[in-house]
Amino acid sequence: MADTHRRIVPGDEPGEGDGGARLAVTKLLRPFLDYRRLAWLWVRAAAQYPLSLALMSLAVTTGVLTQVGAVVIVFGHAGTLAGFTVYEGLLVFALASSAFGIADMFAGSVERLGHHVRTGSFDAMLIRPVSPLVQVAADEFSPRRLGKVVPALVVLGIALVNVDVEWSYLKMALLALTMLSGVLICSAIWVISACVQFFVAGAREAANSLTYGGQALTEYPIAIYGEEIVRSVTYVVPLAFVSWQPALLVLDRPDPLGMPEYLRHTGPAVAVLLCACAALVWRTGLRHYRSTGS
Amino acid sequence: MRVHFAVYARGLRRHSTYRAATVAGVLTNSVFGAINAMVLLAVFAARPRINGYDATDAVTQVFVGQMLITVTMIISIAPSLDLAERIRTGEIASDLLRPVSLQGWWLAQDLGRATFGLVFRGLPTFLVGVVLFDVVIPDGVGRSLVFLASVFLAALIGFALRYLYSLCGFWMLDSRGVWAINGLVGPVIAGMLLPLALFPPTIGDMLRLLPWACMVQIPAEILLGKDDLPGGGALGGLALQGLWAAVLLGAGTYLTSVATRRAVIQGG
Amino acid sequence: MTSNAIIRTDPGEPIIEVVDLGRDFVLSEGPFLRRTRRTVTAVRDLTFTVRPGEIVGCLGPNGAGKSSTMKMLTGILTPTSGRARVAGMEPARQRTRLAREIGVVFGQRTTLWWDLPLRDSLALTRHLYRVPGRAHAERLAELTELLELGPFLDTPVRQLSLGQRMRGDITAALLHAPRLLVLDEPTIGLDVVSKSTIRDFLLRTNSERGTTILITTHDLGDVERLCERVMVIDHGRLVFDGALPRLRAAVPTPRMLVVDLASASGEIEVTGARTVRVEGPRQWLELRDNPARVIAEVTREHEVVDLTLREPDIEAVVSSLYRGADPVEEAGSR
């Protein structure tokens, strides 16, 4: 963090004369600045064990690559799945694992909420003037998670080059936007499922069925799971907007199950809605924690 | 032996207190099993037979894999044996004072945990698979006993590997990296993500001989009554598992003595 | 004994004002489905005031409601009844704003980054609390000098001794110049030298900067050295609130007269005192009357080599206070 001295010191709050706009912006950015500070410290802490960090990054990368291998094997045997060829299948896989990978990198640590509550470190977070959500999410931030994101993005690139798509700037922008929505949806799911631990101790693993389970589900064209599951991951837990709808959008393909085509454009709205939901659930959980002390 | 039995019972009891976690575990394993099974069903719908496997075989193997997770802890990406933490903090010194071997003591405790895991997490998960999908269940007492023996050997191998990962802590400042590789790569080469029969034959045949396959692929094939097991049948599969269990536990004993001698010298 | 609560009418707003503060917990017990619920009162009807600049010691057995009280004062826990105001704010509602006005140290848990030099954790604190750069540098220099952090400021926290780590934690809690410092068992497990360094430092911070200090402890050395005022909480109630000497006076704990006789003899019998222990020529007498009169009588009747008068130690006082407290039904802490 060589730029420490250049940056505006957050303590030097804009004076009265600066107008409310700058103050509002500073306030809005504050959680992100705090997150960056905390994450950077964790990165430096992780760097104290370079061998472990290297091995873990390698492990994560190898894990993704073996999964890619599995996708290739599966499509190799089946030819096509739900009308998707191997590269189109890789596109779906890469969209899912990059979205989950990025969300995991920034928010995955919230799954350790129960641990913080048990050990009392959550109380220590509550007496700091920083959102406890930011602190929990930044906890043990580690660059090893790039070991998942980078290969996923590389596979995404390879898949995009090899699928039959007519590219336009609009489509690129839409792809970027849907990917961002995917990351937000995954992060929100992570937060929501972690909040269960405010209410039920030892429920961490149940959350995994939603987070990692969601990732496993979205790695393949979800039409193969049948209509009921597709409907529930569209309208109940909107996992369909992580990889499936963006893939339909990029490939410009009609929905194999005949679901409405406008759905593929609603990703950003769904993401915003789900994030609002996550914020609400977090607040409720936090209030419950502070009013029960459990 | 009495000591070992007491330690075994303690391991079993200790895990029986995590009730919510057990229910959550069954749910998670079932969800993963179901997703995995549905992908394979889609593949086999396109191609009904792949290298001697059909859809039922593949789905059965998926749920064998999910069932054995808590027996072998094959997906541990972080230390799943308290031994690792005790080595890191140095508390291991007091363990070495016990009149029983370090490996024997931890094995007994881990088998207690595995027994609890098999009965309260593994079997319910497998039952979910039986209810939701077309899954093969052992026909007859003989096949059941052979399968149970295979599960026991899988538990021994699962323990022996994790014991060796933990011992790494004597030589490395931090053994988390070793565990991460185990948890992320182990399940794939064990045939948990995809049956090894779906792999390119040369790779699949090679992986099948490694200890990881002995924790999913071999037990599944024994349950399915496959005749292309190493050695030609169930007994061949058990022999392979037994061989790996002996080799890995032997390595554990040897490295324990090396490591403790080292630790004693360091401790002055 | 809540009548002992001191209500002072000094000018200036009190830094802590607590009125009828109460906290109940609902416990679920028993096996799933046949679970029974039971309400347990951890804190009840707590009323007290702390003025800026005071050092208040909070005593009480484990589970008496001390930590629930501290959690309510810092905004971690929402009260069930009554109200609290800390630094002019309502802790439960204004937790984040309040956090900048208070510093909290948990003696049994560090908030420092285990693998990084102490300096880095302190720098982070500056950013999280938004302390301007220059103010931070000055404050850090001052605290470094007072707490002698210099030699280990660049050492990873995991390599620090317990005493060094505690000094680091106290520094982290004070860098943003809080008006109130809350310490939970700050000297637990420390050696004598570290304890005394920390106590001296706290006294100095209090007198020079006027920082109010609220300290929960089991270490009576902390109390005797630091606290002009003591609050004793038991079974969720405030059973004593006042100056340390008054605590001794409030509880009928007798002083002890230790008499060394020229030779071993039978129990000394004297009015106004009772012999409780005999060990060869040495006898212990529990005083119930004016010591001067008793001493005069003893020396008149016996051949005395030496005499010592012992003040009851605080430990005895506090524990007799717990025993004397009214048992509260359904009380206790989780």
Tab-separated table of N, CA and C in Angstrom, chain C residues 109-196:
chain	number	residue	atom	x	y	z
C	109	ARG	N	-8.562	-11.558	25.361
C	109	ARG	CA	-8.615	-11.714	23.919
C	109	ARG	C	-7.952	-10.504	23.294
C	110	THR	N	-7.061	-10.737	22.365
C	110	THR	CA	-6.399	-9.608	21.741
C	110	THR	C	-7.133	-9.213	20.467
C	111	THR	N	-7.103	-7.929	20.151
C	111	THR	CA	-7.689	-7.486	18.894
C	111	THR	C	-6.574	-7.146	17.908
C	112	LEU	N	-5.345	-7.514	18.279
C	112	LEU	CA	-4.210	-7.200	17.419
C	112	LEU	C	-4.030	-8.294	16.367
C	113	TRP	N	-3.376	-7.937	15.269
C	113	TRP	CA	-3.143	-8.909	14.193
C	113	TRP	C	-1.984	-9.824	14.574
C	114	TRP	N	-2.295	-11.069	14.756
C	114	TRP	CA	-1.385	-12.072	15.281
C	114	TRP	C	-0.059	-12.129	14.523
C	115	ASP	N	-0.128	-12.128	13.205
C	115	ASP	CA	1.066	-12.394	12.409
C	115	ASP	C	1.816	-11.137	11.983
C	116	LEU	N	1.284	-9.987	12.343
C	116	LEU	CA	1.916	-8.761	11.861
C	116	LEU	C	2.534	-7.972	13.013
C	117	PRO	N	3.517	-7.122	12.669
C	117	PRO	CA	4.100	-6.287	13.719
C	117	PRO	C	3.033	-5.442	14.415
C	118	LEU	N	3.254	-5.191	15.692
C	118	LEU	CA	2.313	-4.403	16.484
C	118	LEU	C	1.984	-3.081	15.795
C	119	ARG	N	3.011	-2.488	15.197
C	119	ARG	CA	2.845	-1.196	14.538
C	119	ARG	C	1.704	-1.212	13.513
C	120	ASP	N	1.569	-2.321	12.796
C	120	ASP	CA	0.551	-2.392	11.741
C	120	ASP	C	-0.864	-2.382	12.309
C	121	SER	N	-1.045	-3.106	13.411
C	121	SER	CA	-2.364	-3.120	14.036
C	121	SER	C	-2.718	-1.716	14.510
C	122	LEU	N	-1.738	-1.022	15.053
C	122	LEU	CA	-1.998	0.321	15.559
C	122	LEU	C	-2.314	1.282	14.416
C	123	ALA	N	-1.620	1.086	13.292
C	123	ALA	CA	-1.890	1.940	12.129
C	123	ALA	C	-3.310	1.704	11.625
C	124	LEU	N	-3.737	0.451	11.661
C	124	LEU	CA	-5.102	0.147	11.205
C	124	LEU	C	-6.107	0.874	12.091
C	125	THR	N	-5.870	0.839	13.394
C	125	THR	CA	-6.768	1.508	14.321
C	125	THR	C	-6.961	2.966	13.939
C	126	ARG	N	-5.858	3.589	13.558
C	126	ARG	CA	-5.942	4.988	13.160
C	126	ARG	C	-6.923	5.170	12.016
C	127	HIS	N	-6.883	4.260	11.043
C	127	HIS	CA	-7.771	4.414	9.897
C	127	HIS	C	-9.214	4.095	10.250
C	128	LEU	N	-9.389	3.035	11.034
C	128	LEU	CA	-10.762	2.652	11.362
C	128	LEU	C	-11.449	3.731	12.192
C	129	TYR	N	-10.675	4.381	13.048
C	129	TYR	CA	-11.259	5.421	13.904
C	129	TYR	C	-11.112	6.808	13.286
C	130	ARG	N	-10.497	6.828	12.090
C	130	ARG	CA	-10.334	8.089	11.378
C	130	ARG	C	-9.663	9.170	12.211
C	131	VAL	N	-8.518	8.800	12.750
C	131	VAL	CA	-7.742	9.776	13.503
C	131	VAL	C	-6.847	10.504	12.509
C	132	PRO	N	-6.846	11.820	12.499
C	132	PRO	CA	-5.977	12.545	11.580
C	132	PRO	C	-4.511	12.157	11.799
C	133	GLY	N	-3.748	12.143	10.706
C	133	GLY	CA	-2.371	11.663	10.735
C	133	GLY	C	-1.508	12.242	11.830
C	134	ARG	N	-1.530	13.569	11.973
C	134	ARG	CA	-0.619	14.182	12.928
C	134	ARG	C	-1.012	13.829	14.364
C	135	ALA	N	-2.307	13.903	14.629
C	135	ALA	CA	-2.791	13.571	15.971
C	135	ALA	C	-2.383	12.153	16.331
C	136	HIS	N	-2.477	11.256	15.327
C	136	HIS	CA	-2.122	9.863	15.564
C	136	HIS	C	-0.644	9.743	15.913
C	137	ALA	N	0.189	10.406	15.110
C	137	ALA	CA	1.636	10.306	15.330
C	137	ALA	C	1.998	10.781	16.735
C	138	GLU	N	1.399	11.903	17.135
C	138	GLU	CA	1.704	12.434	18.461
C	138	GLU	C	1.272	11.468	19.557
C	139	ARG	N	0.068	10.983	19.397
C	139	ARG	CA	-0.503	10.094	20.401
C	139	ARG	C	0.307	8.794	20.490
C	140	LEU	N	0.673	8.277	19.322
C	140	LEU	CA	1.438	7.030	19.295
C	140	LEU	C	2.792	7.233	19.976
C	141	ALA	N	3.420	8.374	19.695
C	141	ALA	CA	4.717	8.649	20.302
C	141	ALA	C	4.576	8.706	21.818
C	142	GLU	N	3.526	9.363	22.265
C	142	GLU	CA	3.301	9.510	23.698
C	142	GLU	C	3.079	8.148	24.365
C	143	LEU	N	2.174	7.362	23.754
C	143	LEU	CA	1.863	6.054	24.338
C	143	LEU	C	3.071	5.122	24.262
C	144	THR	N	3.830	5.222	23.170
C	144	THR	CA	5.024	4.395	23.036
C	144	THR	C	5.993	4.669	24.179
C	145	GLU	N	6.105	5.942	24.519
C	145	GLU	CA	7.020	6.286	25.587
C	145	GLU	C	6.489	5.799	26.935
C	146	LEU	N	5.214	6.111	27.202
C	146	LEU	CA	4.659	5.776	28.514
C	146	LEU	C	4.590	4.274	28.755
C	147	LEU	N	4.229	3.541	27.715
C	147	LEU	CA	4.071	2.088	27.889
C	147	LEU	C	5.310	1.320	27.432
C	148	GLU	N	6.348	2.052	27.096
C	148	GLU	CA	7.614	1.443	26.674
C	148	GLU	C	7.414	0.415	25.567
C	149	LEU	N	6.751	0.842	24.512
C	149	LEU	CA	6.473	-0.074	23.413
C	149	LEU	C	7.640	-0.157	22.435
C	150	GLY	N	8.519	0.860	22.480
C	150	GLY	CA	9.593	0.999	21.502
C	150	GLY	C	10.269	-0.304	21.094
C	151	PRO	N	10.751	-1.083	22.059
C	151	PRO	CA	11.543	-2.264	21.686
C	151	PRO	C	10.763	-3.317	20.896
C	152	PHE	N	9.452	-3.313	20.968
C	152	PHE	CA	8.748	-4.405	20.282
C	152	PHE	C	7.667	-3.925	19.324
C	153	LEU	N	7.744	-2.652	18.943
C	153	LEU	CA	6.744	-2.099	18.030
C	153	LEU	C	6.792	-2.804	16.671
C	154	ASP	N	7.950	-3.322	16.298
C	154	ASP	CA	8.082	-3.956	14.986
C	154	ASP	C	8.146	-5.475	15.071
C	155	THR	N	7.766	-5.997	16.215
C	155	THR	CA	7.763	-7.452	16.406
C	155	THR	C	6.360	-7.991	16.119
C	156	PRO	N	6.269	-9.121	15.393
C	156	PRO	CA	4.940	-9.711	15.187
C	156	PRO	C	4.273	-10.017	16.526
C	157	VAL	N	2.991	-9.754	16.587
C	157	VAL	CA	2.272	-9.872	17.852
C	157	VAL	C	2.381	-11.275	18.436
C	158	ARG	N	2.433	-12.287	17.577
C	158	ARG	CA	2.476	-13.661	18.096
C	158	ARG	C	3.729	-13.920	18.923
C	159	GLN	N	4.778	-13.082	18.719
C	159	GLN	CA	6.013	-13.292	19.466
C	159	GLN	C	6.077	-12.469	20.749
C	160	LEU	N	5.054	-11.678	21.022
C	160	LEU	CA	5.093	-10.824	22.204
C	160	LEU	C	4.710	-11.610	23.456
C	161	SER	N	5.213	-11.156	24.603
C	161	SER	CA	4.783	-11.750	25.862
C	161	SER	C	3.377	-11.238	26.161
C	162	LEU	N	2.752	-11.891	27.110
C	162	LEU	CA	1.381	-11.501	27.446
C	162	LEU	C	1.321	-10.035	27.887
C	163	GLY	N	2.294	-9.638	28.687
C	163	GLY	CA	2.329	-8.263	29.187
C	163	GLY	C	2.521	-7.261	28.055
C	164	GLN	N	3.420	-7.606	27.124
C	164	GLN	CA	3.646	-6.706	25.984
C	164	GLN	C	2.400	-6.604	25.128
C	165	ARG	N	1.730	-7.736	24.966
C	165	ARG	CA	0.533	-7.733	24.131
C	165	ARG	C	-0.559	-6.883	24.763
C	166	MET	N	-0.679	-7.002	26.089
C	166	MET	CA	-1.699	-6.216	26.778
C	166	MET	C	-1.399	-4.731	26.638
C	167	ARG	N	-0.111	-4.358	26.727
C	167	ARG	CA	0.239	-2.953	26.533
C	167	ARG	C	-0.120	-2.518	25.118
C	168	GLY	N	0.089	-3.424	24.161
C	168	GLY	CA	-0.292	-3.124	22.779
C	168	GLY	C	-1.794	-2.931	22.648
C	169	ASP	N	-2.547	-3.802	23.305
C	169	ASP	CA	-4.008	-3.708	23.233
C	169	ASP	C	-4.509	-2.415	23.865
C	170	ILE	N	-3.894	-2.045	24.988
C	170	ILE	CA	-4.317	-0.803	25.650
C	170	ILE	C	-4.009	0.389	24.743
C	171	THR	N	-2.838	0.351	24.109
C	171	THR	CA	-2.494	1.422	23.173
C	171	THR	C	-3.533	1.513	22.054
C	172	ALA	N	-3.879	0.343	21.492
C	172	ALA	CA	-4.857	0.338	20.400
C	172	ALA	C	-6.185	0.936	20.848
C	173	ALA	N	-6.542	0.708	22.113
C	173	ALA	CA	-7.826	1.201	22.602
C	173	ALA	C	-7.782	2.699	22.904
C	174	LEU	N	-6.573	3.257	23.035
C	174	LEU	CA	-6.468	4.662	23.449
C	174	LEU	C	-6.034	5.595	22.328
C	175	LEU	N	-5.671	5.027	21.174
C	175	LEU	CA	-5.125	5.867	20.110
C	175	LEU	C	-6.107	6.917	19.619
C	176	HIS	N	-7.383	6.632	19.705
C	176	HIS	CA	-8.349	7.611	19.229
C	176	HIS	C	-8.814	8.521	20.368
C	177	ALA	N	-8.015	8.544	21.441
C	177	ALA	CA	-8.259	9.445	22.577
C	177	ALA	C	-9.701	9.371	23.068
C	178	PRO	N	-10.133	8.175	23.487
C	178	PRO	CA	-11.520	8.050	23.958
C	178	PRO	C	-11.715	8.741	25.302
C	179	ARG	N	-12.955	9.126	25.552
C	179	ARG	CA	-13.238	9.762	26.836
C	179	ARG	C	-13.400	8.726	27.924
C	180	LEU	N	-13.799	7.535	27.504
C	180	LEU	CA	-14.043	6.466	28.473
C	180	LEU	C	-13.262	5.224	28.049
C	181	LEU	N	-12.561	4.650	28.999
C	181	LEU	CA	-11.822	3.419	28.718
C	181	LEU	C	-12.447	2.298	29.537
C	182	VAL	N	-12.896	1.262	28.861
C	182	VAL	CA	-13.492	0.125	29.553
C	182	VAL	C	-12.507	-1.031	29.490
C	183	LEU	N	-12.121	-1.532	30.660
C	183	LEU	CA	-11.127	-2.609	30.706
C	183	LEU	C	-11.758	-3.826	31.351
C	184	ASP	N	-11.675	-4.953	30.638
C	184	ASP	CA	-12.218	-6.189	31.187
C	184	ASP	C	-11.043	-7.082	31.571
C	185	GLU	N	-10.793	-7.223	32.861
C	185	GLU	CA	-9.692	-8.059	33.371
C	185	GLU	C	-8.364	-7.723	32.689
C	186	PRO	N	-7.904	-6.474	32.793
C	186	PRO	CA	-6.724	-6.100	32.023
C	186	PRO	C	-5.419	-6.716	32.539
C	187	THR	N	-5.391	-7.176	33.782
C	187	THR	CA	-4.103	-7.662	34.295
C	187	THR	C	-4.103	-9.166	34.491
C	188	ILE	N	-5.100	-9.821	33.938
C	188	ILE	CA	-5.215	-11.259	34.168
C	188	ILE	C	-4.015	-11.983	33.571
C	189	GLY	N	-3.395	-12.800	34.388
C	189	GLY	CA	-2.275	-13.612	33.921
C	189	GLY	C	-0.954	-12.882	33.749
C	190	LEU	N	-0.900	-11.613	34.164
C	190	LEU	CA	0.334	-10.855	33.961
C	190	LEU	C	1.270	-10.986	35.164
C	191	ASP	N	2.565	-10.766	34.902
C	191	ASP	CA	3.521	-10.794	36.006
C	191	ASP	C	3.456	-9.473	36.768
C	192	VAL	N	4.112	-9.453	37.934
C	192	VAL	CA	4.012	-8.298	38.837
C	192	VAL	C	4.474	-7.006	38.171
C	193	VAL	N	5.580	-7.107	37.417
C	193	VAL	CA	6.129	-5.894	36.816
C	193	VAL	C	5.157	-5.332	35.768
C	194	SER	N	4.621	-6.231	34.934
C	194	SER	CA	3.681	-5.770	33.902
C	194	SER	C	2.449	-5.151	34.540
C	195	LYS	N	1.964	-5.802	35.581
C	195	LYS	CA	0.786	-5.266	36.261
C	195	LYS	C	1.061	-3.851	36.725
C	196	SER	N	2.208	-3.667	37.341
C	196	SER	CA	2.448	-2.355	37.920
C	196	SER	C	2.675	-1.312	36.834
